[in-house]
JSON list of C-alpha atoms in Angstrom, two decimals:
[
{"chain": "A", "resi": 1, "resn": "LYS", "atom": "CA", "xyz": [109.87, 77.78, 88.38]},
{"chain": "A", "resi": 2, "resn": "ALA", "atom": "CA", "xyz": [106.77, 78.01, 90.52]},
{"chain": "A", "resi": 3, "resn": "GLY", "atom": "CA", "xyz": [107.10, 76.65, 94.03]},
{"chain": "A", "resi": 4, "resn": "VAL", "atom": "CA", "xyz": [104.80, 74.44, 96.03]},
{"chain": "A", "resi": 5, "resn": "THR", "atom": "CA", "xyz": [101.40, 76.06, 96.34]},
{"chain": "A", "resi": 6, "resn": "GLN", "atom": "CA", "xyz": [99.11, 75.42, 99.26]},
{"chain": "A", "resi": 7, "resn": "THR", "atom": "CA", "xyz": [95.56, 76.68, 99.53]},
{"chain": "A", "resi": 8, "resn": "PRO", "atom": "CA", "xyz": [94.01, 78.18, 101.46]},
{"chain": "A", "resi": 9, "resn": "ARG", "atom": "CA", "xyz": [96.61, 80.02, 103.53]},
{"chain": "A", "resi": 10, "resn": "TYR", "atom": "CA", "xyz": [94.33, 80.46, 106.51]},
{"chain": "A", "resi": 11, "resn": "LEU", "atom": "CA", "xyz": [91.24, 78.60, 107.61]},
{"chain": "A", "resi": 12, "resn": "ILE", "atom": "CA", "xyz": [88.96, 78.76, 110.62]},
{"chain": "A", "resi": 13, "resn": "LYS", "atom": "CA", "xyz": [86.68, 75.82, 111.31]},
{"chain": "A", "resi": 14, "resn": "THR", "atom": "CA", "xyz": [84.38, 74.71, 114.10]},
{"chain": "A", "resi": 15, "resn": "ARG", "atom": "CA", "xyz": [84.81, 71.54, 116.11]},
{"chain": "A", "resi": 16, "resn": "GLY", "atom": "CA", "xyz": [83.14, 68.60, 114.45]},
{"chain": "A", "resi": 17, "resn": "GLN", "atom": "CA", "xyz": [83.44, 69.99, 110.95]},
{"chain": "A", "resi": 18, "resn": "GLN", "atom": "CA", "xyz": [85.67, 68.59, 108.27]},
{"chain": "A", "resi": 19, "resn": "VAL", "atom": "CA", "xyz": [88.27, 70.37, 106.18]},
{"chain": "A", "resi": 20, "resn": "THR", "atom": "CA", "xyz": [90.11, 69.78, 102.91]},
{"chain": "A", "resi": 21, "resn": "LEU", "atom": "CA", "xyz": [93.51, 71.31, 102.20]},
{"chain": "A", "resi": 22, "resn": "SER", "atom": "CA", "xyz": [95.13, 71.44, 98.81]},
{"chain": "A", "resi": 23, "resn": "CYS", "atom": "CA", "xyz": [98.72, 71.20, 97.63]},
{"chain": "A", "resi": 24, "resn": "SER", "atom": "CA", "xyz": [100.08, 71.73, 94.13]},
{"chain": "A", "resi": 25, "resn": "PRO", "atom": "CA", "xyz": [103.64, 70.43, 93.83]},
{"chain": "A", "resi": 26, "resn": "ILE", "atom": "CA", "xyz": [106.40, 71.81, 91.67]},
{"chain": "A", "resi": 27, "resn": "SER", "atom": "CA", "xyz": [105.84, 70.86, 88.06]},
{"chain": "A", "resi": 28, "resn": "GLY", "atom": "CA", "xyz": [107.36, 67.44, 87.42]},
{"chain": "A", "resi": 29, "resn": "HIS", "atom": "CA", "xyz": [107.48, 66.46, 91.07]},
{"chain": "A", "resi": 30, "resn": "ARG", "atom": "CA", "xyz": [105.58, 63.27, 91.70]},
{"chain": "A", "resi": 31, "resn": "SER", "atom": "CA", "xyz": [106.05, 62.85, 95.44]},
{"chain": "A", "resi": 32, "resn": "VAL", "atom": "CA", "xyz": [104.00, 64.87, 97.91]},
{"chain": "A", "resi": 33, "resn": "SER", "atom": "CA", "xyz": [104.39, 64.64, 101.68]},
{"chain": "A", "resi": 34, "resn": "TRP", "atom": "CA", "xyz": [102.24, 66.26, 104.34]},
{"chain": "A", "resi": 35, "resn": "TYR", "atom": "CA", "xyz": [103.30, 67.45, 107.79]},
{"chain": "A", "resi": 36, "resn": "GLN", "atom": "CA", "xyz": [101.55, 68.93, 110.80]},
{"chain": "A", "resi": 37, "resn": "GLN", "atom": "CA", "xyz": [103.36, 71.53, 112.86]},
{"chain": "A", "resi": 38, "resn": "THR", "atom": "CA", "xyz": [102.28, 72.53, 116.35]},
{"chain": "A", "resi": 39, "resn": "PRO", "atom": "CA", "xyz": [104.19, 74.36, 119.09]},
{"chain": "A", "resi": 40, "resn": "GLY", "atom": "CA", "xyz": [103.98, 71.33, 121.34]},
{"chain": "A", "resi": 41, "resn": "GLN", "atom": "CA", "xyz": [104.87, 68.51, 118.94]},
{"chain": "A", "resi": 42, "resn": "GLY", "atom": "CA", "xyz": [106.91, 70.30, 116.31]},
{"chain": "A", "resi": 43, "resn": "LEU", "atom": "CA", "xyz": [106.87, 68.99, 112.74]},
{"chain": "A", "resi": 44, "resn": "GLN", "atom": "CA", "xyz": [105.23, 65.60, 112.43]},
{"chain": "A", "resi": 45, "resn": "PHE", "atom": "CA", "xyz": [104.89, 63.50, 109.28]},
{"chain": "A", "resi": 46, "resn": "LEU", "atom": "CA", "xyz": [101.37, 62.67, 108.16]},
{"chain": "A", "resi": 47, "resn": "PHE", "atom": "CA", "xyz": [101.71, 60.77, 104.89]},
{"chain": "A", "resi": 48, "resn": "GLU", "atom": "CA", "xyz": [103.42, 60.63, 101.52]},
{"chain": "A", "resi": 49, "resn": "TYR", "atom": "CA", "xyz": [101.99, 60.02, 98.09]},
{"chain": "A", "resi": 50, "resn": "PHE", "atom": "CA", "xyz": [103.67, 59.06, 94.86]},
{"chain": "A", "resi": 51, "resn": "SER", "atom": "CA", "xyz": [101.88, 58.41, 91.59]},
{"chain": "A", "resi": 52, "resn": "GLU", "atom": "CA", "xyz": [98.50, 58.49, 93.33]},
{"chain": "A", "resi": 53, "resn": "THR", "atom": "CA", "xyz": [99.56, 55.84, 95.88]},
{"chain": "A", "resi": 54, "resn": "GLN", "atom": "CA", "xyz": [100.16, 56.34, 99.56]},
{"chain": "A", "resi": 55, "resn": "ARG", "atom": "CA", "xyz": [103.63, 54.98, 100.23]},
{"chain": "A", "resi": 56, "resn": "ASN", "atom": "CA", "xyz": [104.13, 55.97, 103.81]},
{"chain": "A", "resi": 57, "resn": "LYS", "atom": "CA", "xyz": [102.01, 57.04, 106.74]},
{"chain": "A", "resi": 58, "resn": "GLY", "atom": "CA", "xyz": [102.71, 58.62, 110.10]},
{"chain": "A", "resi": 59, "resn": "ASN", "atom": "CA", "xyz": [101.03, 57.97, 113.43]},
{"chain": "A", "resi": 60, "resn": "PHE", "atom": "CA", "xyz": [97.85, 59.95, 113.08]},
{"chain": "A", "resi": 61, "resn": "PRO", "atom": "CA", "xyz": [94.26, 58.80, 113.60]},
{"chain": "A", "resi": 62, "resn": "GLY", "atom": "CA", "xyz": [92.09, 57.76, 110.69]},
{"chain": "A", "resi": 63, "resn": "ARG", "atom": "CA", "xyz": [90.39, 61.16, 110.73]},
{"chain": "A", "resi": 64, "resn": "PHE", "atom": "CA", "xyz": [93.40, 62.33, 108.74]},
{"chain": "A", "resi": 65, "resn": "SER", "atom": "CA", "xyz": [93.38, 61.15, 105.15]},
{"chain": "A", "resi": 66, "resn": "GLY", "atom": "CA", "xyz": [94.79, 62.21, 101.86]},
{"chain": "A", "resi": 67, "resn": "ARG", "atom": "CA", "xyz": [94.86, 61.51, 98.19]},
{"chain": "A", "resi": 68, "resn": "GLN", "atom": "CA", "xyz": [96.85, 62.39, 95.12]},
{"chain": "A", "resi": 69, "resn": "PHE", "atom": "CA", "xyz": [95.54, 63.02, 91.66]},
{"chain": "A", "resi": 70, "resn": "SER", "atom": "CA", "xyz": [97.00, 62.06, 88.30]},
{"chain": "A", "resi": 71, "resn": "ASN", "atom": "CA", "xyz": [98.50, 65.53, 87.90]},
{"chain": "A", "resi": 72, "resn": "SER", "atom": "CA", "xyz": [100.31, 65.01, 91.24]},
{"chain": "A", "resi": 73, "resn": "ARG", "atom": "CA", "xyz": [98.22, 67.58, 93.06]},
{"chain": "A", "resi": 74, "resn": "SER", "atom": "CA", "xyz": [97.32, 66.37, 96.52]},
{"chain": "A", "resi": 75, "resn": "GLU", "atom": "CA", "xyz": [94.62, 67.00, 99.07]},
{"chain": "A", "resi": 76, "resn": "MET", "atom": "CA", "xyz": [94.40, 66.12, 102.70]},
{"chain": "A", "resi": 77, "resn": "ASN", "atom": "CA", "xyz": [91.20, 65.86, 104.64]},
{"chain": "A", "resi": 78, "resn": "VAL", "atom": "CA", "xyz": [90.55, 66.03, 108.35]},
{"chain": "A", "resi": 79, "resn": "SER", "atom": "CA", "xyz": [87.14, 64.91, 109.52]},
{"chain": "A", "resi": 80, "resn": "THR", "atom": "CA", "xyz": [85.43, 65.59, 112.84]},
{"chain": "A", "resi": 81, "resn": "LEU", "atom": "CA", "xyz": [87.80, 68.39, 113.72]},
{"chain": "A", "resi": 82, "resn": "GLU", "atom": "CA", "xyz": [89.10, 68.71, 117.26]},
{"chain": "A", "resi": 83, "resn": "LEU", "atom": "CA", "xyz": [90.64, 71.73, 118.95]},
{"chain": "A", "resi": 84, "resn": "GLY", "atom": "CA", "xyz": [93.97, 69.92, 118.94]},
{"chain": "A", "resi": 85, "resn": "ASP", "atom": "CA", "xyz": [93.97, 69.82, 115.15]},
{"chain": "A", "resi": 86, "resn": "SER", "atom": "CA", "xyz": [94.77, 73.53, 115.11]},
{"chain": "A", "resi": 87, "resn": "ALA", "atom": "CA", "xyz": [98.14, 73.66, 113.42]},
{"chain": "A", "resi": 88, "resn": "LEU", "atom": "CA", "xyz": [100.19, 74.70, 110.43]},
{"chain": "A", "resi": 89, "resn": "TYR", "atom": "CA", "xyz": [99.82, 72.03, 107.75]},
{"chain": "A", "resi": 90, "resn": "LEU", "atom": "CA", "xyz": [102.72, 71.84, 105.35]},
{"chain": "A", "resi": 91, "resn": "CYS", "atom": "CA", "xyz": [103.21, 69.91, 102.18]},
{"chain": "A", "resi": 92, "resn": "ALA", "atom": "CA", "xyz": [106.48, 69.16, 100.47]},
{"chain": "A", "resi": 93, "resn": "SER", "atom": "CA", "xyz": [107.25, 67.85, 97.02]},
{"chain": "A", "resi": 94, "resn": "SER", "atom": "CA", "xyz": [110.18, 66.15, 95.40]},
{"chain": "A", "resi": 95, "resn": "LEU", "atom": "CA", "xyz": [110.87, 64.33, 92.16]},
{"chain": "A", "resi": 96, "resn": "VAL", "atom": "CA", "xyz": [110.71, 60.81, 93.52]},
{"chain": "A", "resi": 97, "resn": "GLY", "atom": "CA", "xyz": [110.64, 61.20, 97.28]},
{"chain": "A", "resi": 98, "resn": "ALA", "atom": "CA", "xyz": [113.92, 61.77, 99.07]},
{"chain": "A", "resi": 99, "resn": "ASP", "atom": "CA", "xyz": [115.38, 63.58, 96.12]},
{"chain": "A", "resi": 100, "resn": "LEU", "atom": "CA", "xyz": [118.98, 63.30, 97.16]},
{"chain": "A", "resi": 101, "resn": "ASN", "atom": "CA", "xyz": [120.08, 66.12, 94.94]},
{"chain": "A", "resi": 102, "resn": "TYR", "atom": "CA", "xyz": [117.68, 68.82, 95.96]},
{"chain": "A", "resi": 103, "resn": "GLY", "atom": "CA", "xyz": [115.80, 67.59, 98.98]},
{"chain": "A", "resi": 104, "resn": "TYR", "atom": "CA", "xyz": [112.20, 68.43, 99.54]},
{"chain": "A", "resi": 105, "resn": "THR", "atom": "CA", "xyz": [110.59, 71.74, 98.64]},
{"chain": "A", "resi": 106, "resn": "PHE", "atom": "CA", "xyz": [108.01, 72.91, 101.13]},
{"chain": "A", "resi": 107, "resn": "GLY", "atom": "CA", "xyz": [105.03, 75.15, 100.63]},
{"chain": "A", "resi": 108, "resn": "SER", "atom": "CA", "xyz": [104.17, 78.02, 102.96]},
{"chain": "A", "resi": 109, "resn": "GLY", "atom": "CA", "xyz": [101.50, 75.97, 104.66]},
{"chain": "A", "resi": 110, "resn": "THR", "atom": "CA", "xyz": [97.86, 76.29, 105.61]},
{"chain": "A", "resi": 111, "resn": "ARG", "atom": "CA", "xyz": [97.18, 77.69, 109.06]},
{"chain": "A", "resi": 112, "resn": "LEU", "atom": "CA", "xyz": [94.12, 75.85, 110.41]},
{"chain": "A", "resi": 113, "resn": "THR", "atom": "CA", "xyz": [92.37, 77.14, 113.51]},
{"chain": "A", "resi": 114, "resn": "VAL", "atom": "CA", "xyz": [89.64, 75.04, 115.08]},
{"chain": "A", "resi": 115, "resn": "VAL", "atom": "CA", "xyz": [87.29, 76.89, 117.42]},
{"chain": "B", "resi": 1, "resn": "ASP", "atom": "CA", "xyz": [112.23, 59.30, 116.10]},
{"chain": "B", "resi": 2, "resn": "ALA", "atom": "CA", "xyz": [114.79, 62.05, 115.63]},
{"chain": "B", "resi": 3, "resn": "LYS", "atom": "CA", "xyz": [118.28, 60.60, 115.80]},
{"chain": "B", "resi": 4, "resn": "THR", "atom": "CA", "xyz": [120.10, 63.88, 116.11]},
{"chain": "B", "resi": 5, "resn": "THR", "atom": "CA", "xyz": [121.04, 66.19, 118.96]},
{"chain": "B", "resi": 6, "resn": "GLN", "atom": "CA", "xyz": [121.33, 69.92, 118.46]},
{"chain": "B", "resi": 7, "resn": "PRO", "atom": "CA", "xyz": [121.72, 72.86, 120.84]},
{"chain": "B", "resi": 8, "resn": "THR", "atom": "CA", "xyz": [118.45, 74.58, 121.55]},
{"chain": "B", "resi": 9, "resn": "SER", "atom": "CA", "xyz": [119.67, 78.04, 120.62]},
{"chain": "B", "resi": 10, "resn": "MET", "atom": "CA", "xyz": [122.68, 79.94, 119.36]},
{"chain": "B", "resi": 11, "resn": "ASP", "atom": "CA", "xyz": [123.55, 83.57, 118.68]},
{"chain": "B", "resi": 12, "resn": "CYS", "atom": "CA", "xyz": [125.76, 85.04, 116.01]},
{"chain": "B", "resi": 13, "resn": "ALA", "atom": "CA", "xyz": [126.84, 88.55, 115.08]},
{"chain": "B", "resi": 14, "resn": "GLU", "atom": "CA", "xyz": [125.93, 89.74, 111.63]},
{"chain": "B", "resi": 15, "resn": "GLY", "atom": "CA", "xyz": [128.77, 89.23, 109.18]},
{"chain": "B", "resi": 16, "resn": "ARG", "atom": "CA", "xyz": [130.41, 86.55, 111.24]},
{"chain": "B", "resi": 17, "resn": "ALA", "atom": "CA", "xyz": [130.37, 82.82, 110.53]},
{"chain": "B", "resi": 18, "resn": "ALA", "atom": "CA", "xyz": [127.64, 80.81, 112.20]},
{"chain": "B", "resi": 19, "resn": "ASN", "atom": "CA", "xyz": [128.68, 77.27, 113.08]},
{"chain": "B", "resi": 20, "resn": "LEU", "atom": "CA", "xyz": [125.77, 75.01, 113.97]},
{"chain": "B", "resi": 21, "resn": "PRO", "atom": "CA", "xyz": [126.73, 71.60, 115.43]},
{"chain": "B", "resi": 22, "resn": "CYS", "atom": "CA", "xyz": [124.78, 68.37, 115.23]},
{"chain": "B", "resi": 23, "resn": "ASN", "atom": "CA", "xyz": [125.44, 65.02, 116.85]},
{"chain": "B", "resi": 24, "resn": "HIS", "atom": "CA", "xyz": [124.25, 61.87, 115.10]},
{"chain": "B", "resi": 25, "resn": "SER", "atom": "CA", "xyz": [126.25, 59.16, 116.84]},
{"chain": "B", "resi": 26, "resn": "THR", "atom": "CA", "xyz": [123.98, 56.31, 115.71]},
{"chain": "B", "resi": 27, "resn": "ILE", "atom": "CA", "xyz": [124.06, 57.19, 112.02]},
{"chain": "B", "resi": 28, "resn": "SER", "atom": "CA", "xyz": [124.26, 54.19, 109.73]},
{"chain": "B", "resi": 29, "resn": "GLY", "atom": "CA", "xyz": [126.40, 53.84, 106.65]},
{"chain": "B", "resi": 30, "resn": "ASN", "atom": "CA", "xyz": [123.67, 54.60, 104.14]},
{"chain": "B", "resi": 31, "resn": "GLU", "atom": "CA", "xyz": [122.16, 57.58, 105.93]},
{"chain": "B", "resi": 32, "resn": "TYR", "atom": "CA", "xyz": [122.67, 61.07, 104.64]},
{"chain": "B", "resi": 33, "resn": "VAL", "atom": "CA", "xyz": [122.84, 64.20, 106.77]},
{"chain": "B", "resi": 34, "resn": "TYR", "atom": "CA", "xyz": [120.38, 66.87, 105.69]},
{"chain": "B", "resi": 35, "resn": "TRP", "atom": "CA", "xyz": [120.01, 70.43, 106.91]},
{"chain": "B", "resi": 36, "resn": "TYR", "atom": "CA", "xyz": [116.85, 72.45, 106.62]},
{"chain": "B", "resi": 37, "resn": "ARG", "atom": "CA", "xyz": [115.88, 75.77, 108.12]},
{"chain": "B", "resi": 38, "resn": "GLN", "atom": "CA", "xyz": [112.55, 77.33, 108.91]},
{"chain": "B", "resi": 39, "resn": "ILE", "atom": "CA", "xyz": [112.04, 81.03, 109.07]},
{"chain": "B", "resi": 40, "resn": "HIS", "atom": "CA", "xyz": [109.13, 82.03, 111.25]},
{"chain": "B", "resi": 41, "resn": "SER", "atom": "CA", "xyz": [105.74, 81.05, 109.81]},
{"chain": "B", "resi": 42, "resn": "GLN", "atom": "CA", "xyz": [107.22, 79.72, 106.58]},
{"chain": "B", "resi": 43, "resn": "GLY", "atom": "CA", "xyz": [107.79, 76.18, 105.35]},
{"chain": "B", "resi": 44, "resn": "PRO", "atom": "CA", "xyz": [111.17, 74.56, 105.94]},
{"chain": "B", "resi": 45, "resn": "GLN", "atom": "CA", "xyz": [113.83, 75.28, 103.34]},
{"chain": "B", "resi": 46, "resn": "TYR", "atom": "CA", "xyz": [116.39, 72.77, 102.16]},
{"chain": "B", "resi": 47, "resn": "ILE", "atom": "CA", "xyz": [119.96, 73.96, 102.73]},
{"chain": "B", "resi": 48, "resn": "ILE", "atom": "CA", "xyz": [122.43, 71.19, 102.03]},
{"chain": "B", "resi": 49, "resn": "HIS", "atom": "CA", "xyz": [123.08, 67.50, 102.48]},
{"chain": "B", "resi": 50, "resn": "GLY", "atom": "CA", "xyz": [126.03, 65.11, 102.53]},
{"chain": "B", "resi": 51, "resn": "LEU", "atom": "CA", "xyz": [127.07, 61.52, 103.06]},
{"chain": "B", "resi": 52, "resn": "LYS", "atom": "CA", "xyz": [130.77, 61.43, 103.87]},
{"chain": "B", "resi": 53, "resn": "ASN", "atom": "CA", "xyz": [132.53, 64.30, 102.20]},
{"chain": "B", "resi": 54, "resn": "ASN", "atom": "CA", "xyz": [132.33, 67.94, 103.08]},
{"chain": "B", "resi": 55, "resn": "GLU", "atom": "CA", "xyz": [129.90, 69.83, 100.89]},
{"chain": "B", "resi": 56, "resn": "THR", "atom": "CA", "xyz": [129.51, 73.45, 99.91]},
{"chain": "B", "resi": 57, "resn": "ASN", "atom": "CA", "xyz": [126.83, 75.31, 97.99]},
{"chain": "B", "resi": 58, "resn": "GLU", "atom": "CA", "xyz": [125.77, 78.91, 97.63]},
{"chain": "B", "resi": 59, "resn": "MET", "atom": "CA", "xyz": [124.04, 78.89, 100.99]},
{"chain": "B", "resi": 60, "resn": "ALA", "atom": "CA", "xyz": [126.33, 77.01, 103.33]},
{"chain": "B", "resi": 61, "resn": "SER", "atom": "CA", "xyz": [129.05, 74.46, 103.96]},
{"chain": "B", "resi": 62, "resn": "LEU", "atom": "CA", "xyz": [128.60, 71.11, 105.63]},
{"chain": "B", "resi": 63, "resn": "ILE", "atom": "CA", "xyz": [131.48, 69.55, 107.51]},
{"chain": "B", "resi": 64, "resn": "ILE", "atom": "CA", "xyz": [131.04, 65.88, 108.46]},
{"chain": "B", "resi": 65, "resn": "THR", "atom": "CA", "xyz": [133.53, 64.26, 110.82]},
{"chain": "B", "resi": 66, "resn": "GLU", "atom": "CA", "xyz": [135.47, 61.27, 109.58]},
{"chain": "B", "resi": 67, "resn": "ASP", "atom": "CA", "xyz": [133.54, 58.89, 111.83]},
{"chain": "B", "resi": 68, "resn": "ARG", "atom": "CA", "xyz": [130.31, 60.55, 110.65]},
{"chain": "B", "resi": 69, "resn": "LYS", "atom": "CA", "xyz": [129.03, 60.86, 114.21]},
{"chain": "B", "resi": 70, "resn": "SER", "atom": "CA", "xyz": [128.70, 64.60, 114.04]},
{"chain": "B", "resi": 71, "resn": "SER", "atom": "CA", "xyz": [128.53, 67.44, 111.57]},
{"chain": "B", "resi": 72, "resn": "THR", "atom": "CA", "xyz": [128.63, 71.23, 111.46]},
{"chain": "B", "resi": 73, "resn": "LEU", "atom": "CA", "xyz": [126.66, 73.55, 109.25]},
{"chain": "B", "resi": 74, "resn": "ILE", "atom": "CA", "xyz": [128.55, 76.72, 108.47]},
{"chain": "B", "resi": 75, "resn": "LEU", "atom": "CA", "xyz": [126.94, 79.94, 107.28]},
{"chain": "B", "resi": 76, "resn": "PRO", "atom": "CA", "xyz": [130.06, 81.86, 106.31]},
{"chain": "B", "resi": 77, "resn": "HIS", "atom": "CA", "xyz": [128.70, 85.41, 106.63]},
{"chain": "B", "resi": 78, "resn": "ALA", "atom": "CA", "xyz": [125.50, 85.39, 108.61]},
{"chain": "B", "resi": 79, "resn": "THR", "atom": "CA", "xyz": [122.89, 88.04, 107.92]},
{"chain": "B", "resi": 80, "resn": "LEU", "atom": "CA", "xyz": [119.77, 89.04, 109.83]},
{"chain": "B", "resi": 81, "resn": "ARG", "atom": "CA", "xyz": [117.74, 87.03, 107.31]},
{"chain": "B", "resi": 82, "resn": "ASP", "atom": "CA", "xyz": [119.49, 83.87, 108.47]},
{"chain": "B", "resi": 83, "resn": "THR", "atom": "CA", "xyz": [117.64, 84.06, 111.78]},
{"chain": "B", "resi": 84, "resn": "ALA", "atom": "CA", "xyz": [115.65, 80.81, 111.77]},
{"chain": "B", "resi": 85, "resn": "VAL", "atom": "CA", "xyz": [115.31, 77.37, 113.30]},
{"chain": "B", "resi": 86, "resn": "TYR", "atom": "CA", "xyz": [117.87, 75.01, 111.78]},
{"chain": "B", "resi": 87, "resn": "TYR", "atom": "CA", "xyz": [117.13, 71.30, 111.61]},
{"chain": "B", "resi": 88, "resn": "CYS", "atom": "CA", "xyz": [119.70, 68.54, 111.23]},
{"chain": "B", "resi": 89, "resn": "ILE", "atom": "CA", "xyz": [118.17, 65.32, 109.89]},
{"chain": "B", "resi": 90, "resn": "VAL", "atom": "CA", "xyz": [119.62, 61.92, 109.07]},
{"chain": "B", "resi": 91, "resn": "SER", "atom": "CA", "xyz": [117.83, 59.69, 106.62]},
{"chain": "B", "resi": 92, "resn": "THR", "atom": "CA", "xyz": [118.29, 57.09, 103.95]},
{"chain": "B", "resi": 93, "resn": "GLY", "atom": "CA", "xyz": [115.23, 58.38, 102.19]},
{"chain": "B", "resi": 94, "resn": "ARG", "atom": "CA", "xyz": [114.26, 54.78, 101.53]},
{"chain": "B", "resi": 95, "resn": "GLY", "atom": "CA", "xyz": [112.19, 52.06, 103.16]},
{"chain": "B", "resi": 96, "resn": "SER", "atom": "CA", "xyz": [110.29, 53.26, 106.21]},
{"chain": "B", "resi": 97, "resn": "THR", "atom": "CA", "xyz": [111.74, 56.74, 105.79]},
{"chain": "B", "resi": 98, "resn": "LEU", "atom": "CA", "xyz": [110.61, 57.10, 102.18]},
{"chain": "B", "resi": 99, "resn": "GLY", "atom": "CA", "xyz": [109.01, 60.47, 101.70]},
{"chain": "B", "resi": 100, "resn": "ARG", "atom": "CA", "xyz": [109.40, 61.46, 105.32]},
{"chain": "B", "resi": 101, "resn": "LEU", "atom": "CA", "xyz": [111.80, 63.53, 107.34]},
{"chain": "B", "resi": 102, "resn": "TYR", "atom": "CA", "xyz": [112.16, 63.32, 111.11]},
{"chain": "B", "resi": 103, "resn": "PHE", "atom": "CA", "xyz": [112.39, 66.86, 112.37]},
{"chain": "B", "resi": 104, "resn": "GLY", "atom": "CA", "xyz": [113.64, 67.27, 115.92]},
{"chain": "B", "resi": 105, "resn": "ARG", "atom": "CA", "xyz": [113.44, 70.57, 117.78]},
{"chain": "B", "resi": 106, "resn": "GLY", "atom": "CA", "xyz": [116.30, 72.12, 115.86]},
{"chain": "B", "resi": 107, "resn": "THR", "atom": "CA", "xyz": [118.50, 75.05, 116.82]},
{"chain": "B", "resi": 108, "resn": "GLN", "atom": "CA", "xyz": [117.10, 78.56, 116.98]},
{"chain": "B", "resi": 109, "resn": "LEU", "atom": "CA", "xyz": [119.80, 80.74, 115.43]},
{"chain": "B", "resi": 110, "resn": "THR", "atom": "CA", "xyz": [119.49, 84.43, 116.17]},
{"chain": "B", "resi": 111, "resn": "VAL", "atom": "CA", "xyz": [121.70, 86.79, 114.17]},
{"chain": "B", "resi": 112, "resn": "TRP", "atom": "CA", "xyz": [122.08, 90.18, 115.82]},
{"chain": "B", "resi": 113, "resn": "PRO", "atom": "CA", "xyz": [123.24, 93.44, 114.27]}
]
C-alpha cells in the first residue's frame, strides 16, 4: 500500500512569507499528526487531526496552523515565516491515533528553508 | 516531556546483535513502550511496541523487565542499514498524549563493517 506522502519535499521561502505543506495519509488512516524537527530541539509535536477536528496541539505559536479535509488529507500552514522555522516537517498517520498495533507511519518530510 | 533515558550513542559490528537499552522508571501501568528509528533525513519508522510481555517481530525483539522500569531493543543481526537514531517512547496514546509521541534525543546506533 502507498505510504504517507508529503509535498513538496523541499521548499525555500523568504522571511515574512507564508507556506503551506501537504500530507496525504495512508488510505483508511484518519489520524494525521505533524512534527517539526530541528537539530537543536529534535522532534517536536505540532498538532493532530482526526476526522477534520484538531484533537491535540503542541506548544507552538499561533503562526502554525493546520487543517484536515474530509478525505483525511491534511495541510499545515506557517505564516510570517522566521529564520527559526527552518526545519524538517514530518507528518504521520494512523488508523485512529495511537494505533497500538502498528504505531504511526511517517512520511519523508518537507525540508523548509527560510532565508 | 520525554520520560525515557537512553545512551547517546552505541556501536555494533555488522552481523552481531545490537542491544539498545532504555530506562523508563516512571512508567505508569497503562503506558506502552514504543521503539522507532530514524535513518538520516527520513521520517521515523515504527519498530515494535509492548506493554508487559516480551515481543518479537520481523525487525526486532523487545525485552521489558518485570518491573517495567527498563527495556532493551534487540536487533539480532545488525546490518549497515540499521545505522540510525533509535527512539524509545512511553505513551498511553490516550488523553493528552493522543496523536502525539514524545521523542527524546534517542540513541545513535552505528553499525560498522
